[in-house]
Structures are given as C-alpha cells and as structure tokens.
Short mmCIF file of C-alpha atoms and ligand atoms in Angstrom, two decimals:
data_model
loop_
_atom_site.label_atom_id
_atom_site.label_comp_id
_atom_site.label_asym_id
_atom_site.label_seq_id
_atom_site.Cartn_x
_atom_site.Cartn_y
_atom_site.Cartn_z
CA ASP A 1 86.47 6.99 124.24
CA MET A 2 88.22 3.65 124.35
CA ASP A 3 86.44 2.59 127.57
CA MET A 4 83.01 2.71 125.92
CA THR A 5 81.31 -0.43 124.66
CA PRO A 6 79.80 -0.50 121.15
CA TYR A 7 76.43 -0.50 122.97
CA GLU A 8 77.26 2.82 124.65
CA HIS A 9 78.77 4.26 121.45
CA LEU A 10 75.55 3.46 119.62
CA GLY A 11 73.50 5.46 122.11
CA GLY A 12 72.42 2.71 124.49
CA GLU A 13 68.90 1.44 125.06
CA ALA A 14 66.94 4.23 123.32
CA VAL A 15 68.80 4.05 120.01
CA LEU A 16 68.99 0.25 120.00
CA LYS A 17 65.23 -0.04 120.63
CA GLU A 18 64.48 2.35 117.81
CA MET A 19 66.83 0.53 115.44
CA VAL A 20 65.32 -2.88 116.28
CA THR A 21 61.74 -1.59 115.91
CA ASN A 22 62.61 -0.16 112.50
CA PHE A 23 64.44 -3.37 111.56
CA TYR A 24 61.28 -5.47 112.09
CA GLY A 25 59.28 -2.89 110.15
CA PHE A 26 61.59 -3.62 107.19
CA VAL A 27 61.40 -7.40 107.84
CA LYS A 28 57.60 -7.21 107.63
CA GLN A 29 57.86 -5.53 104.21
CA ASP A 30 60.48 -7.98 102.91
CA GLU A 31 58.96 -10.68 100.73
CA VAL A 32 61.84 -13.11 101.41
CA LEU A 33 61.84 -12.74 105.22
CA ALA A 34 58.24 -11.97 106.17
CA PRO A 35 56.89 -15.52 105.62
CA LEU A 36 59.26 -16.90 108.29
CA PHE A 37 58.12 -14.53 111.05
CA PRO A 38 54.99 -14.35 113.21
CA ASP A 39 52.45 -11.61 112.43
CA ASP A 40 53.00 -9.94 115.77
CA LEU A 41 56.68 -9.06 116.07
CA THR A 42 56.46 -7.40 119.50
CA GLU A 43 58.02 -10.30 121.40
CA THR A 44 60.53 -11.01 118.62
CA ALA A 45 61.70 -7.38 118.77
CA ARG A 46 61.91 -7.47 122.56
CA LYS A 47 64.15 -10.55 122.47
CA GLN A 48 66.28 -9.14 119.66
CA THR A 49 66.82 -5.92 121.64
CA GLN A 50 67.90 -8.00 124.63
CA PHE A 51 70.24 -10.06 122.45
CA LEU A 52 71.85 -7.13 120.64
CA THR A 53 72.34 -5.32 123.96
CA GLN A 54 74.64 -8.08 125.15
CA PHE A 55 76.11 -8.75 121.68
CA LEU A 56 77.32 -5.13 121.70
CA GLY A 57 78.80 -5.25 125.20
CA GLY A 58 75.86 -3.99 127.25
CA PRO A 59 74.13 -5.85 130.10
CA SER A 60 73.43 -9.59 129.56
CA LEU A 61 69.68 -9.06 129.22
CA TYR A 62 69.04 -11.96 126.87
CA THR A 63 70.94 -14.57 128.88
CA ILE A 64 69.41 -13.46 132.19
CA GLU A 65 65.89 -14.12 130.86
CA HIS A 66 66.38 -16.91 128.30
CA GLY A 67 69.69 -18.61 129.07
CA HIS A 68 72.53 -19.20 126.61
CA PRO A 69 71.55 -17.72 123.22
CA MET A 70 72.44 -20.88 121.19
CA LEU A 71 71.33 -18.84 118.19
CA ARG A 72 72.00 -21.43 115.52
CA ALA A 73 69.99 -24.04 117.42
CA ARG A 74 67.13 -21.60 118.03
CA HIS A 75 66.98 -20.90 114.28
CA MET A 76 66.90 -24.56 113.23
CA PRO A 77 63.07 -24.69 113.10
CA PHE A 78 63.25 -22.16 110.25
CA PRO A 79 64.72 -22.98 106.82
CA ILE A 80 67.30 -20.20 106.46
CA THR A 81 69.17 -19.83 103.17
CA HIS A 82 71.93 -17.46 101.96
CA ARG A 83 69.12 -15.44 100.42
CA HIS A 84 67.53 -14.99 103.86
CA ALA A 85 70.86 -13.98 105.42
CA LYS A 86 71.41 -11.39 102.69
CA ALA A 87 67.87 -10.04 103.11
CA TRP A 88 68.27 -9.95 106.93
CA LEU A 89 71.47 -7.91 106.58
CA GLY A 90 69.77 -5.62 104.05
CA CYS A 91 67.00 -4.85 106.55
CA MET A 92 69.64 -4.20 109.22
CA GLU A 93 71.48 -1.78 106.90
CA LYS A 94 68.21 0.13 106.38
CA ALA A 95 67.56 0.13 110.14
CA MET A 96 71.05 1.55 110.69
CA ASP A 97 70.33 4.24 108.10
CA SER A 98 67.12 5.06 109.99
CA VAL A 99 69.04 5.94 113.17
CA SER A 100 71.92 7.54 111.20
CA LEU A 101 74.45 4.98 112.39
CA GLN A 102 77.56 5.56 110.28
CA GLY A 103 81.31 5.19 110.20
CA PRO A 104 83.63 2.69 111.89
CA LEU A 105 81.06 1.70 114.54
CA ARG A 106 78.56 0.75 111.84
CA ASP A 107 81.24 -1.15 109.89
CA PHE A 108 82.25 -3.04 113.02
CA ILE A 109 78.69 -4.00 113.92
CA ILE A 110 77.84 -5.00 110.34
CA SER A 111 80.93 -7.20 110.09
CA ARG A 112 79.98 -9.04 113.28
CA LEU A 113 76.33 -9.38 112.24
CA THR A 114 77.40 -10.64 108.81
CA MET A 115 79.31 -13.51 110.39
CA THR A 116 76.38 -14.30 112.68
CA ALA A 117 73.80 -14.11 109.88
CA TYR A 118 75.70 -16.51 107.61
CA HIS A 119 76.26 -18.81 110.58
CA MET A 120 72.42 -19.16 110.81
CA VAL A 121 72.19 -20.58 107.28
CA ASN A 122 70.91 -24.16 107.61
CA THR A 123 69.31 -24.75 104.18
CA SER A 124 70.81 -24.46 100.70
CA ASP A 125 69.44 -22.42 97.84
CA ASP A 126 70.63 -21.66 94.33
CA SER A 127 70.84 -17.90 94.68
CA HIS A 128 74.20 -17.35 96.36
C1 HEM B 1 64.48 -15.33 116.31
C2 HEM B 1 64.83 -15.55 111.50
C3 HEM B 1 69.39 -13.97 111.73
C4 HEM B 1 68.80 -13.19 116.46
C5 HEM B 1 64.20 -15.54 114.98
C6 HEM B 1 62.94 -16.06 114.48
C7 HEM B 1 63.04 -16.14 113.14
C8 HEM B 1 64.35 -15.64 112.78
C9 HEM B 1 61.98 -16.61 112.15
C10 HEM B 1 61.74 -16.47 115.36
C11 HEM B 1 60.87 -15.24 115.58
C12 HEM B 1 59.78 -15.52 116.58
O1 HEM B 1 59.17 -16.60 116.52
O2 HEM B 1 59.53 -14.66 117.41
C13 HEM B 1 66.11 -15.16 111.15
C14 HEM B 1 66.61 -15.16 109.79
C15 HEM B 1 67.90 -14.75 109.85
C16 HEM B 1 68.21 -14.47 111.25
C17 HEM B 1 65.83 -15.55 108.54
C18 HEM B 1 68.82 -14.63 108.67
C19 HEM B 1 70.09 -15.02 108.72
C20 HEM B 1 69.62 -13.58 113.03
C21 HEM B 1 70.81 -12.94 113.50
C22 HEM B 1 70.64 -12.73 114.83
C23 HEM B 1 69.34 -13.23 115.19
C24 HEM B 1 72.01 -12.56 112.63
C25 HEM B 1 71.55 -12.07 115.82
C26 HEM B 1 72.34 -11.07 115.54
C27 HEM B 1 67.60 -13.72 116.83
C28 HEM B 1 67.12 -13.78 118.20
C29 HEM B 1 65.87 -14.41 118.16
C30 HEM B 1 65.62 -14.71 116.76
C31 HEM B 1 67.85 -13.27 119.44
C32 HEM B 1 64.96 -14.75 119.34
C33 HEM B 1 65.32 -16.14 119.82
C34 HEM B 1 64.40 -16.58 120.94
O3 HEM B 1 63.31 -17.09 120.66
O4 HEM B 1 64.76 -16.42 122.11
N1 HEM B 1 65.02 -15.29 113.93
N2 HEM B 1 67.08 -14.73 111.99
N3 HEM B 1 68.74 -13.74 114.08
N4 HEM B 1 66.68 -14.29 116.00
FE1 HEM B 1 66.88 -14.53 114.02
#
C-alpha cells in the first residue's frame, strides 16, 4: 500500500521494539561497540525506539520528549570511527534478521541507516 509509512510496513511499535531490543543485545556482545555504551541499555533502547519511530515516518516520539535529534552533536562525546559505524550496521542487520525483515523495505531502511551511521563518524581509524 503506497499510503503506508515504512514504520507501518515494518509492523509498527511491536516489531520496532523487538528489533531495537535485539539490536542492543547484539551491541552488548560486540567487542568494538560495547565499550562505548552504558551497562544498562534500557534507556538507550527506549530513546532509539522513539528515534526510529519518527525516522521511519511514525509519530515524532523522540522530538516530543527530547527536542531536535541533532544526532551528530549528541554522538560527539563518543569517539566513533568507520569501524564503529560498520559494527553498528552489522548489529542492525542481525536485528533485522531476528524479526525477519526482508526485501525492499529492509534495503530502504538499511540504505538510510548507512548514511546516518557514517555521518556519525567523528574520529579516524586505519581500518576503513
Ligand atoms: C545514543 C553510539 C549510530 C541513534 C548513542 C550513545 C552511544 C551511541 C554510545 C549513548 C548511549 C547512552 O548513553 O545511552 C553509536 C555508535 C554509532 C551510532 C558507535 C555508530 C555509527 C547511530 C545511528 C543512529 C543512532 C546510525 C540513528 C539511526 C542514537 C540515538 C541515541 C544514541 C537516538 C540517543 C540520543 C539521546 O541521548 O537522546 N549512540 N551510535 N546512533 N544513538 Fe547512536
């Protein structure tokens, strides 16, 4: 249906929550990413669910509670390299597998997240 947002196509709140929960499970197990994150990822996951809801055309949950996302600025306290961006996208691919997200919708979301992830890079490394 052409009137549906990517958020609705994905399955809305329930599927997004499950995907984000699984994503942070993979982040926790990732030796590149885990050191950057707090031990308790409950609040991180809640904010990410709010952000992805609006990123995918659903209600503006993140902005209502936290204001303009300014994602690059909010990531500046963390040294993020290409290696981190690649690892982040790898965890997201596994999270998408975990909710059986496939096909053109997956490709569309991954392409948008790839641009966003590489936009967060603020530190150079030698492992491009
Ligand atoms: C917050 C790392 C990419 C969305 C964070 C935090 C870290 C982090 C360490 C803080 C967690 C906390 O203290 O709770 C990374 C790394 C990335 C990356 C290493 C690799 C490129 C992305 C991307 C998005 C994103 C691509 C969006 C699609 C967010 C959001 C928050 C966040 C919404 C919460 C911001 C807030 O505090 O309100 N990220 N991130 N991140 N990240 Fe990322």
